Tab-separated table of C-alpha atoms and ligand atoms in Angstrom:
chain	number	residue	atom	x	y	z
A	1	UNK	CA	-21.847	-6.886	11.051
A	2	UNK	CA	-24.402	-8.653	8.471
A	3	UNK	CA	-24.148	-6.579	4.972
A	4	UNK	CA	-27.807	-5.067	5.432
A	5	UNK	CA	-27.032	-3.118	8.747
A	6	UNK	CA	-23.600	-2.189	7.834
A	7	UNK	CA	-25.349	-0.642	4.521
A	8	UNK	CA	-27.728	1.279	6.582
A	9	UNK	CA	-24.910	2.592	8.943
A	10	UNK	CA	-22.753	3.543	5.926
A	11	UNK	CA	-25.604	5.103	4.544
A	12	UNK	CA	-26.254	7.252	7.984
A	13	UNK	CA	-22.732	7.830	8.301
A	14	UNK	CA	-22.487	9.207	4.332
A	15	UNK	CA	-25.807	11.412	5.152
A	16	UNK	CA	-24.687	13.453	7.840
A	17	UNK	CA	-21.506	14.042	6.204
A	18	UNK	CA	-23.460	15.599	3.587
A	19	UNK	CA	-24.998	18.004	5.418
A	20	UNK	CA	-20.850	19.510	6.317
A	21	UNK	CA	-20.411	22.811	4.637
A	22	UNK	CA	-18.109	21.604	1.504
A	23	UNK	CA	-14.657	23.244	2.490
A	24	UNK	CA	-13.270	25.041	-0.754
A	25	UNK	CA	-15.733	26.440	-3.862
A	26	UNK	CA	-15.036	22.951	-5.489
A	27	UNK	CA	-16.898	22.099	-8.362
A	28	UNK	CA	-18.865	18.929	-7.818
A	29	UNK	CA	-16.703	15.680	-8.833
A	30	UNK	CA	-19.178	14.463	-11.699
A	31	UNK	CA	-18.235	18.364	-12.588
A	32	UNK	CA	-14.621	17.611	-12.305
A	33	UNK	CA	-14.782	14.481	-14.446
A	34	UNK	CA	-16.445	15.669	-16.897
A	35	UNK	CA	-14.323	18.249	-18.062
A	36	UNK	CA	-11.205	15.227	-18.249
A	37	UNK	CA	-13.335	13.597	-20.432
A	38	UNK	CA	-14.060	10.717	-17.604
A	39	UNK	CA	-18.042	9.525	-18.280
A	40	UNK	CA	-20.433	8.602	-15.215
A	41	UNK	CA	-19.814	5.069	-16.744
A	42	UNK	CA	-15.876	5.091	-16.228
A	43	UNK	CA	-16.472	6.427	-12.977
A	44	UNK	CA	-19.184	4.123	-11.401
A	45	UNK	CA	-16.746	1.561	-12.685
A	46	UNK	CA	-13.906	2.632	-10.621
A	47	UNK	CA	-16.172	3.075	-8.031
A	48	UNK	CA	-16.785	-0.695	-8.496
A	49	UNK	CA	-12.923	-1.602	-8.409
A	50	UNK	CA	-12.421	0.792	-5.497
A	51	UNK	CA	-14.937	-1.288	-3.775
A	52	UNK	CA	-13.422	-4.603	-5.037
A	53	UNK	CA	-10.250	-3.167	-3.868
A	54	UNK	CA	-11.255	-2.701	-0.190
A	55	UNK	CA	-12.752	-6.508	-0.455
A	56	UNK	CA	-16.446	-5.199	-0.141
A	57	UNK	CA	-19.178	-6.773	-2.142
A	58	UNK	CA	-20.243	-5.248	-5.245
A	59	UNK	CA	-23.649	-3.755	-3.074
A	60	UNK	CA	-21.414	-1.271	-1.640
A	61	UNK	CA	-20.853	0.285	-5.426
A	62	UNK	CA	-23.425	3.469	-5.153
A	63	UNK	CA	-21.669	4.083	-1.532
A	64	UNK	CA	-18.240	4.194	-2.392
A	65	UNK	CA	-19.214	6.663	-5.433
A	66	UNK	CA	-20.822	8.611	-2.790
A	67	UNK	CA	-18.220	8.624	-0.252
A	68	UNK	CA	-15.663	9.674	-3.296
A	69	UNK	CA	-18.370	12.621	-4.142
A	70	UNK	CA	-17.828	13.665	-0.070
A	71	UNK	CA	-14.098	14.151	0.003
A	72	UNK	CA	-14.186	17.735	-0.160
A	73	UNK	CA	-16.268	17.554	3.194
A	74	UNK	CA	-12.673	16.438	5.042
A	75	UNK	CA	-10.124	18.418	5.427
A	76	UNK	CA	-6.791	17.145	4.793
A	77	UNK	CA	-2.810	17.786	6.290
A	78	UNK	CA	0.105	16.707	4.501
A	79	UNK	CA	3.161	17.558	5.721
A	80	UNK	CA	6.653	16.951	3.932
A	81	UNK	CA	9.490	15.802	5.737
A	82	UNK	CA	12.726	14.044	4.522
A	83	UNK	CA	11.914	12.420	1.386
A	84	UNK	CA	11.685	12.867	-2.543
A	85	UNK	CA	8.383	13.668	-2.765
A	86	UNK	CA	7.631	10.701	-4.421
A	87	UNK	CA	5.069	10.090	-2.447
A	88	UNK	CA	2.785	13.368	-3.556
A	89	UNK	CA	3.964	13.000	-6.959
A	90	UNK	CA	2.478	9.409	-7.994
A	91	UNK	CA	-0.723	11.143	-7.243
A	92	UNK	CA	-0.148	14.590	-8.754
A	93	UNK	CA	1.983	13.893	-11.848
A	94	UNK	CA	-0.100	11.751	-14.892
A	95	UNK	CA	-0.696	13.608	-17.974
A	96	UNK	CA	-4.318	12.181	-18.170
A	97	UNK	CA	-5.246	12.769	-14.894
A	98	UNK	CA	-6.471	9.467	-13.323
A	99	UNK	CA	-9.890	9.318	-11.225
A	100	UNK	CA	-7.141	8.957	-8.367
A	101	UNK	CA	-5.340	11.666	-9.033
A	102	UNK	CA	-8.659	14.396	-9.930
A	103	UNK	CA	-9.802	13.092	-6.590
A	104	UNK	CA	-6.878	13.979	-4.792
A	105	UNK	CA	-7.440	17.633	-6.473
A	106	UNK	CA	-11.235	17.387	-4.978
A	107	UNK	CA	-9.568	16.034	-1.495
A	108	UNK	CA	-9.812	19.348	0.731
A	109	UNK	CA	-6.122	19.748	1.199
A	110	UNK	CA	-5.500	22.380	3.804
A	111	UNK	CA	-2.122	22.649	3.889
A	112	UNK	CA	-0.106	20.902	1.469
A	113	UNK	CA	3.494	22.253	0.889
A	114	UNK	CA	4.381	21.133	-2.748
A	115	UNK	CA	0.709	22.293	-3.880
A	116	UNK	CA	0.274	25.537	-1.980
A	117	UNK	CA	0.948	28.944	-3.165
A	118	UNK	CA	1.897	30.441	0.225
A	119	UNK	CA	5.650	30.388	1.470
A	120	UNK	CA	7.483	31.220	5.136
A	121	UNK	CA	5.648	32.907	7.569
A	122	UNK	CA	2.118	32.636	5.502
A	123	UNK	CA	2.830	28.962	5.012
A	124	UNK	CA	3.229	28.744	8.570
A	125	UNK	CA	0.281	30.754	9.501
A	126	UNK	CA	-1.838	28.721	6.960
A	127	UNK	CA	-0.555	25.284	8.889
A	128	UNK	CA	-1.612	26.957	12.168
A	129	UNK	CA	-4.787	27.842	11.135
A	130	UNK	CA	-5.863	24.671	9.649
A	131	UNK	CA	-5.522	23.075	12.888
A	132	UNK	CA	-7.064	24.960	15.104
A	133	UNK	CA	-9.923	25.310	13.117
A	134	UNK	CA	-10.639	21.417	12.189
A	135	UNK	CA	-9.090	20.297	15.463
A	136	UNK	CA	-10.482	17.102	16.223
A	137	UNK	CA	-11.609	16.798	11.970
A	138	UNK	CA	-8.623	16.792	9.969
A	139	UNK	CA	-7.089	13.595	8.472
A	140	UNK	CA	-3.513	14.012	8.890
A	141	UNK	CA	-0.973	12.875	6.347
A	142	UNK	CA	2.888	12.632	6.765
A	143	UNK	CA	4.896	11.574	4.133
A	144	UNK	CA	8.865	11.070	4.354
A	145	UNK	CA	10.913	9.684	7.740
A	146	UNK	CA	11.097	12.188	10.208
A	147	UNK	CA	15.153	13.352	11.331
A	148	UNK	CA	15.658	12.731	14.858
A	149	UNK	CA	19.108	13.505	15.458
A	150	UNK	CA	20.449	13.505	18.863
A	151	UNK	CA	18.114	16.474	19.917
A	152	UNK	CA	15.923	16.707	16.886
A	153	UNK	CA	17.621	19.455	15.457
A	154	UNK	CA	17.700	18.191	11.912
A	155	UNK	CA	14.915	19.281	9.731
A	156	UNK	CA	14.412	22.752	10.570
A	157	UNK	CA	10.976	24.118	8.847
A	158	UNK	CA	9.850	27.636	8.490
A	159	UNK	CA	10.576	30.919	9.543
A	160	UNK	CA	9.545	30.053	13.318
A	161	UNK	CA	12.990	27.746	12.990
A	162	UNK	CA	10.550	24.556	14.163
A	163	UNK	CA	11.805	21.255	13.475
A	164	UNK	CA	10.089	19.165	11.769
A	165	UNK	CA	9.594	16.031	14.209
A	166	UNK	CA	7.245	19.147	16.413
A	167	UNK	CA	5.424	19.892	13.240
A	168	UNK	CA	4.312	16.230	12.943
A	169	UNK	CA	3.482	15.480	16.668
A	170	UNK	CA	1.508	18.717	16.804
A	171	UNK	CA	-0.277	17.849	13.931
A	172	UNK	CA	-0.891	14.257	15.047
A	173	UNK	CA	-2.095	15.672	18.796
A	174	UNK	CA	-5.322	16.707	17.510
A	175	UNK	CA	-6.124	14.732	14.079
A	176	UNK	CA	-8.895	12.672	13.563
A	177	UNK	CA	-7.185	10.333	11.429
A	178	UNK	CA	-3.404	9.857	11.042
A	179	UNK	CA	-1.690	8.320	7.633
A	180	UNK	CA	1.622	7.606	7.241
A	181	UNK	CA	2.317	8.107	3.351
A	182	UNK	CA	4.951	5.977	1.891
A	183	UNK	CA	7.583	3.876	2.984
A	184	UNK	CA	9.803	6.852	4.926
A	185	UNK	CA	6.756	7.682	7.092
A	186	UNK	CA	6.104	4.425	7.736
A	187	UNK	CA	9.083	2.775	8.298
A	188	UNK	CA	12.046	5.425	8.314
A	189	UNK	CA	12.381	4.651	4.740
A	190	UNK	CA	15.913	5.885	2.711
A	191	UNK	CA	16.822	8.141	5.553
A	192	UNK	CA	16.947	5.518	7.992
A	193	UNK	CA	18.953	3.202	6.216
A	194	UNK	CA	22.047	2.122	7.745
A	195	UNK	CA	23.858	3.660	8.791
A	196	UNK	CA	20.877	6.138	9.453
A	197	UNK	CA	23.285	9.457	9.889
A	198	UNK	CA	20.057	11.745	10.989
A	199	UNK	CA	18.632	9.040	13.170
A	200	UNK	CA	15.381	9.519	10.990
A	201	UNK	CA	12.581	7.471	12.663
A	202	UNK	CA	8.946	6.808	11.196
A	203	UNK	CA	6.093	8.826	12.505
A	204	UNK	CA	4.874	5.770	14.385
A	205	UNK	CA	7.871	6.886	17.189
A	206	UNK	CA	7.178	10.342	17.314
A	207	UNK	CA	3.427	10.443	18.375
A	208	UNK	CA	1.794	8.013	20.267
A	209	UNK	CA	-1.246	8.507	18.468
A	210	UNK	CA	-2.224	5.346	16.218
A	211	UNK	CA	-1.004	5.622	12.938
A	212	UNK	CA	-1.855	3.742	9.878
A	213	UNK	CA	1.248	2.744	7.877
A	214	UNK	CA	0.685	3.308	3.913
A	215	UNK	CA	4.293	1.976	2.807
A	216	UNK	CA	5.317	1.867	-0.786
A	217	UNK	CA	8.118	4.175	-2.209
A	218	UNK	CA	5.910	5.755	-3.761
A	219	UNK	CA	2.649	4.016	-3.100
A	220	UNK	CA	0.240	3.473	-5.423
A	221	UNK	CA	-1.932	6.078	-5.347
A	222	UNK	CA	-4.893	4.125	-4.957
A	223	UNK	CA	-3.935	2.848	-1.961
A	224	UNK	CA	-3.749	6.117	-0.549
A	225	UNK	CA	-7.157	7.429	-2.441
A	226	UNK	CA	-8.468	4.108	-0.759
A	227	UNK	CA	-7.467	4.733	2.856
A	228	UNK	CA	-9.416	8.011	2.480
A	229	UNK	CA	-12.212	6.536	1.010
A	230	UNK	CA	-12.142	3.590	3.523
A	231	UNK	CA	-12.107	6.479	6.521
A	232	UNK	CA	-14.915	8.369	4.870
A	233	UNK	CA	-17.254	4.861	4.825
A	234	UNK	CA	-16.460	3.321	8.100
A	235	UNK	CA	-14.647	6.539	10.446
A	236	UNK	CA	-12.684	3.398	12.138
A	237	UNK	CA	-9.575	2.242	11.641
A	238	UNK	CA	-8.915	-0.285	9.173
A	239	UNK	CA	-7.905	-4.127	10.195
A	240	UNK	CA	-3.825	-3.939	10.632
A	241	UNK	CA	-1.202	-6.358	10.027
A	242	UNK	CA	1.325	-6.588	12.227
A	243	UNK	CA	3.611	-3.454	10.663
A	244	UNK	CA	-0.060	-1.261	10.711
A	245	UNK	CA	-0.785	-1.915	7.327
A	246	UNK	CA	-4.513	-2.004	6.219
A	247	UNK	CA	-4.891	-5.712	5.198
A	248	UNK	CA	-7.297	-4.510	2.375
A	249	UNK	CA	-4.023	-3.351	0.437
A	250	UNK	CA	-1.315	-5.115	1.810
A	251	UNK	CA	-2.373	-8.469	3.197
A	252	UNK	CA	-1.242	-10.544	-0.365
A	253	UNK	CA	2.301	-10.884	-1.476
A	254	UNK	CA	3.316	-9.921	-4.775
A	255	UNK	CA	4.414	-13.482	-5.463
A	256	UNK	CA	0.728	-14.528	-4.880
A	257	UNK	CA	-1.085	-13.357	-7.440
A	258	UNK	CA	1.952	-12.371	-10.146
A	259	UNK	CA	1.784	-13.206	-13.713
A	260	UNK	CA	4.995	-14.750	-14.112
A	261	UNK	CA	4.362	-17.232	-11.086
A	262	UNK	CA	3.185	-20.021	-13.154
A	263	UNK	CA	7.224	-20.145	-14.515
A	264	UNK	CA	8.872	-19.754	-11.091
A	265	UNK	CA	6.538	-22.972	-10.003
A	266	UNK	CA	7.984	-24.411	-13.147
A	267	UNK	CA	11.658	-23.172	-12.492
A	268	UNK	CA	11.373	-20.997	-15.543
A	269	UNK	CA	13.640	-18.043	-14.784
A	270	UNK	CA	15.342	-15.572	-15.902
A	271	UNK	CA	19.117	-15.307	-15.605
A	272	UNK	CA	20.081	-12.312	-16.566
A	273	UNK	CA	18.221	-9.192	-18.354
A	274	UNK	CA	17.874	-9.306	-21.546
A	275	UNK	CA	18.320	-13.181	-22.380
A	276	UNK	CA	16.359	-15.978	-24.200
A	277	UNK	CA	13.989	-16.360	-20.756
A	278	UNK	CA	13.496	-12.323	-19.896
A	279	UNK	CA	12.188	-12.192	-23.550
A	280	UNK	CA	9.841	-15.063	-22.725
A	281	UNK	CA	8.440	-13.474	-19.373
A	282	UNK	CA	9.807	-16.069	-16.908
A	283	UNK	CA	10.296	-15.069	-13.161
A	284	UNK	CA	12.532	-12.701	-12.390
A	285	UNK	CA	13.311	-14.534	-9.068
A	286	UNK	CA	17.460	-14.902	-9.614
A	287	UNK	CA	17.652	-11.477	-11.224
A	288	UNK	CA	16.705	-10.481	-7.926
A	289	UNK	CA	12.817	-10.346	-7.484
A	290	UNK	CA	11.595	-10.091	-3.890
A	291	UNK	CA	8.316	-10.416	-4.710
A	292	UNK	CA	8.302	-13.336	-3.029
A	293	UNK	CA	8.850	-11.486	0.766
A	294	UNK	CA	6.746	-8.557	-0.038
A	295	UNK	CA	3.148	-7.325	0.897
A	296	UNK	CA	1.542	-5.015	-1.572
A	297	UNK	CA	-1.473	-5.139	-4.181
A	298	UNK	CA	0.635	-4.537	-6.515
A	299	UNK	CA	0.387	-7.689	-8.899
A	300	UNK	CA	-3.471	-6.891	-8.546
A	301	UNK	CA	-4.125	-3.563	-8.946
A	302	UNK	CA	-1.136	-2.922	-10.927
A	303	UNK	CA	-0.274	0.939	-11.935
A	304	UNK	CA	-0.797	3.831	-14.518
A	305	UNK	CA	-4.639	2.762	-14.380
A	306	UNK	CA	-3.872	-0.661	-14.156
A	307	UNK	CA	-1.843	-0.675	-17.129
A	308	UNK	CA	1.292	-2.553	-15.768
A	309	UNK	CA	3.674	-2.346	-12.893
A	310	UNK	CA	7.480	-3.220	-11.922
A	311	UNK	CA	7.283	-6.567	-13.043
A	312	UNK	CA	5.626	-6.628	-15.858
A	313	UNK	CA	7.852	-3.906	-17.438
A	314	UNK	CA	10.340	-6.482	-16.606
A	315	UNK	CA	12.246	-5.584	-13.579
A	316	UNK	CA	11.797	-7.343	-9.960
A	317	UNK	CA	9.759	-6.417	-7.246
A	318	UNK	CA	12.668	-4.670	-4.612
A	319	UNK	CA	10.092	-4.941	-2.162
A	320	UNK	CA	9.517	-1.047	-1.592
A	321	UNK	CA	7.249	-1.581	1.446
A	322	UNK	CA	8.471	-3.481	3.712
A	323	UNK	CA	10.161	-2.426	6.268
A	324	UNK	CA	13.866	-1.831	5.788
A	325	UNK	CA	14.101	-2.803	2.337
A	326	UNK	CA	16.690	-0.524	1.784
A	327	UNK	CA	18.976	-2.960	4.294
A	328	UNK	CA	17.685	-5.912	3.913
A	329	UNK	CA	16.276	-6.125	-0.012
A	330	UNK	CA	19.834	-5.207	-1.172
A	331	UNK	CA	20.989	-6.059	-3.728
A	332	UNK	CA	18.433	-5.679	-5.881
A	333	UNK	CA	18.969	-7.209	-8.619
A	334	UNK	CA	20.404	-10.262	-7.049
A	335	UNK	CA	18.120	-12.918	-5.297
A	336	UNK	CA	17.618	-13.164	-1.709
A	337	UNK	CA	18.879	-16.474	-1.190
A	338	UNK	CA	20.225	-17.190	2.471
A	339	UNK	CA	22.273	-13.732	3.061
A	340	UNK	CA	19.959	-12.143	5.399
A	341	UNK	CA	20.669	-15.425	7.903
A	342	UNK	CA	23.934	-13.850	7.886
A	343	UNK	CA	22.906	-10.680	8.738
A	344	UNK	CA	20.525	-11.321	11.792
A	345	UNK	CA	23.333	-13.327	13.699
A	346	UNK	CA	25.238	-10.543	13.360
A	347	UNK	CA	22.718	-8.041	14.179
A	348	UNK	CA	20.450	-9.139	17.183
A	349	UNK	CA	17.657	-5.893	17.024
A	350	UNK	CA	13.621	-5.692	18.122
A	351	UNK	CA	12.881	-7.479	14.115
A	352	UNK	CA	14.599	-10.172	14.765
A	353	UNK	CA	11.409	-12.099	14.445
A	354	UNK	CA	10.124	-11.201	11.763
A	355	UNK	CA	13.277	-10.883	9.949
A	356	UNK	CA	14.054	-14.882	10.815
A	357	UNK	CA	10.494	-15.781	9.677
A	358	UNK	CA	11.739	-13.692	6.231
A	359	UNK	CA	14.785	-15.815	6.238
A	360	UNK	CA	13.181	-19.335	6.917
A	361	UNK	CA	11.128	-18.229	3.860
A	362	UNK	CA	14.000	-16.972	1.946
A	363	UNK	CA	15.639	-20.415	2.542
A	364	UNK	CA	12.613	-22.330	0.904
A	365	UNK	CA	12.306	-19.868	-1.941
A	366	UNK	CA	15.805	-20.307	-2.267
A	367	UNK	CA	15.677	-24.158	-2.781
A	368	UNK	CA	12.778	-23.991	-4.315
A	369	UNK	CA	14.582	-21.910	-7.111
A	370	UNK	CA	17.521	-23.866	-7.232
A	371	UNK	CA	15.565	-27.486	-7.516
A	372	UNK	CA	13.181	-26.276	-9.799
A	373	UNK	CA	16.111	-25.055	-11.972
A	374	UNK	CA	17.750	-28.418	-11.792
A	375	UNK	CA	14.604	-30.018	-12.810
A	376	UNK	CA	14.453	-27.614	-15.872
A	377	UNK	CA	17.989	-28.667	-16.811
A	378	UNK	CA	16.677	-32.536	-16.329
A	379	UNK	CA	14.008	-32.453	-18.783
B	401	LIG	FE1	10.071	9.330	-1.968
B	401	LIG	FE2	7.780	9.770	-0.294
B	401	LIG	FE3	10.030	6.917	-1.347
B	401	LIG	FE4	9.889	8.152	0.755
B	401	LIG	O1	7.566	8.384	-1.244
B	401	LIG	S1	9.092	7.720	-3.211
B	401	LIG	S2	11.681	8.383	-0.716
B	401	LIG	S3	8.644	6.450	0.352
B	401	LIG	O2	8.610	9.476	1.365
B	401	LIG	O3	8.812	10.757	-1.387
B	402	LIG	FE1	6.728	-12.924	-9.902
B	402	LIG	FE2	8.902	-12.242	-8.623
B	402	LIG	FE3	7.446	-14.258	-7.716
B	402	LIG	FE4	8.870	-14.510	-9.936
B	402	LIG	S1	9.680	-14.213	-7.849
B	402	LIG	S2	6.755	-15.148	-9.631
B	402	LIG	S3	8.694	-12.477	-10.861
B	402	LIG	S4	6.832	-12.138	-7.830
B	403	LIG	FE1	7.231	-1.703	-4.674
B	403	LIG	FE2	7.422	-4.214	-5.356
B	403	LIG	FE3	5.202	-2.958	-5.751
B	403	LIG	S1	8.966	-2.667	-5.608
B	403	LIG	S2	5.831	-0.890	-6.175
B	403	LIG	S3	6.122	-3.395	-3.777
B	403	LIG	S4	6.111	-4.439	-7.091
């Protein structure tokens, strides 16, 4: 769609959301920011990066300050299942809070167990009531990988004794909008790694409603604020890679755009931590980085308001969301090389394609590491 008419849809779309009754007593957002010390400046200026971030041009700016101002016209479900909480906390837990994290505060969160004052049967109630009343208008979020067992009897939530694999496809039945937060919801996560005791799956095999994937263990919040954000401007789905990840946030490898890339091109690396090369910021490649096999904005958009992130604070990429990384990453501080060639012989399962594809680029990393360090030891 040309820029003009997608403007004037947005625009539509953004007025007659509006017009919803705001869910909670809220104060408005410029209210919120205010009192955090955050000017209108700082905030049109995220607004800008935001909009950067979902690779709009900069005409969308006023839009996607509006569309942030409209998140408390959306209700939101989270529901916890097995996981750290990770997830909730890279939003909720920044001394100063971030325009990410106040925003999440704005979000209407309906039911949110880590954030709610209700427990047992009021929690329960609460969860109940939320759906019935925004059925058909509630984004739902699930964050951690979801214990099948052999009859889903792991889990157990709540005083009704339901487990939690019902909570989430009852949830996801009548949601406008499902999320999966994190690398657990998306992908089984920690729980599923071999040899995966509960048989914990990601929420993507317990509803066959289409889910959007939002891996990262944690991930960043502003990929989360900008899936919301995203929903709230277009109300479609996002374009998917093939593991139903938005491509706006995880269609660049960390390798790509990573400041230390200029010294793995010029077999600059580091050999261990702490030696002549990790205090010179070369690539952290042999001390295990998988940046090189992982999608994320990471390297972009960085952390902490885009203060650093895991490589810059000097530790490899471990590849947090993609899928299996707890398997197949391992270890972590050791490079890739060619051991996962070993490990799809041996293990013939439904990823075998994309694992290979991972290991005929594992190969080539591999080489390239090992000629550009002979090169290095040339000159
Ligand atoms: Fe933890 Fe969330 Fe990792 Fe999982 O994040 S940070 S174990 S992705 O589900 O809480
Ligand atoms: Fe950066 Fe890791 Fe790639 Fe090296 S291997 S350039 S540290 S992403
Ligand atoms: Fe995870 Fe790698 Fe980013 S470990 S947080 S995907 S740098």
């Amino acid at each position: 769609m040309e820029e003009s008419k997608l403007i004037s849809t947005i625009t539509e779309r953004l007025d007659s959301l509006s017009n919803f009754p705001k869910m909670k007593e809220n104060k408005s957002i410029s209210a919120l920011m205010q009192e955090n010390g955050i000017s209108r400046r700082d905030f049109m200026k995220w607004a800008a990066g935001m909009t950067a971030m979902l690779s709009l041009p900069s005409a969308f700016t006023p839009l996607m300050a509006q569309a942030a101002e409209l998140t408390d016209r959306l209700p939101v479900v989270w529901l916890h299942m097995a996981e750290c909480t990770g997830c909730s906390e890279s939003l909720l837990r920044s001394d100063a809070p971030t325009i990410d994290s106040l925003i999440f505060d704005y979000i209407s969160l309906e039911y949110h167990e880590t954030v709610m004052a209700a427990a047992g049967w009021q929690a329960e109630h609460n969860l109940e009531e939320a759906i019935a009343k925004y059925k058909g208008k509630y984004i739902l979020m699930v964050e951690g990988g979801i214990p099948a067992g052999s009859s889903e009897f792991y889990l157990t939530v709540g005083p009704h004794g339901k487990k939690g694999a019902e909570h989430a496809r009852e949830a996801a039945e009548n949601a406008a909008a499902i999320f999966a937060i994190g690398t657990c919801s998306s992908f089984g996560g920690v729980q599923a790694a071999n040899p995966n005791p509960t048989n914990a799956k990601p929420l993507s095999q317990i509803t066959s409603k289409p889910v959007i994937n939002v891996p990262g263990c944690p991930p960043s919040e502003k990929n989360i604020v900008g899936n919301v954000l995203h929903y709230i401007l277009f109300g479609t789905l996002p374009s998917l890679d093939a593991y139903s990840r938005p491509k706006w946030a995880y269609g660049i490898r960390i390798h790509d755009l990573c400041e230390r890339r200029g010294h793995f091109d010029a077999g600059e690396f580091v050999q261990q931590f702490g030696d002549e090369g990790a205090k010179k910021g070369y690539c952290l490649y042999k001390v295990g980085c998988k940046g090189p096999y992982t999608f994320n904005n990471c390297s972009r958009e960085k952390f902490n308001q885009h203060t650093s992130w895991p490589v810059q604070a000097g530790h490899g990429c471990i590849g947090c969301s993609e899928p299996s990384f707890w398997d197949n990453m391992g270890p972590f501080e050791e490079p890739l090389g060619d051991k996962l060639y070993e490990s799809i012989c041996a293990d013939a399962t439904a990823d075998k394609v994309g694992v290979a594809i991972l290991t005929v680029t594992a190969v080539g990393i591999a080489a390239h590491a090992a000629i550009g360090a002979v090169k290095k030891d040339k000159n």
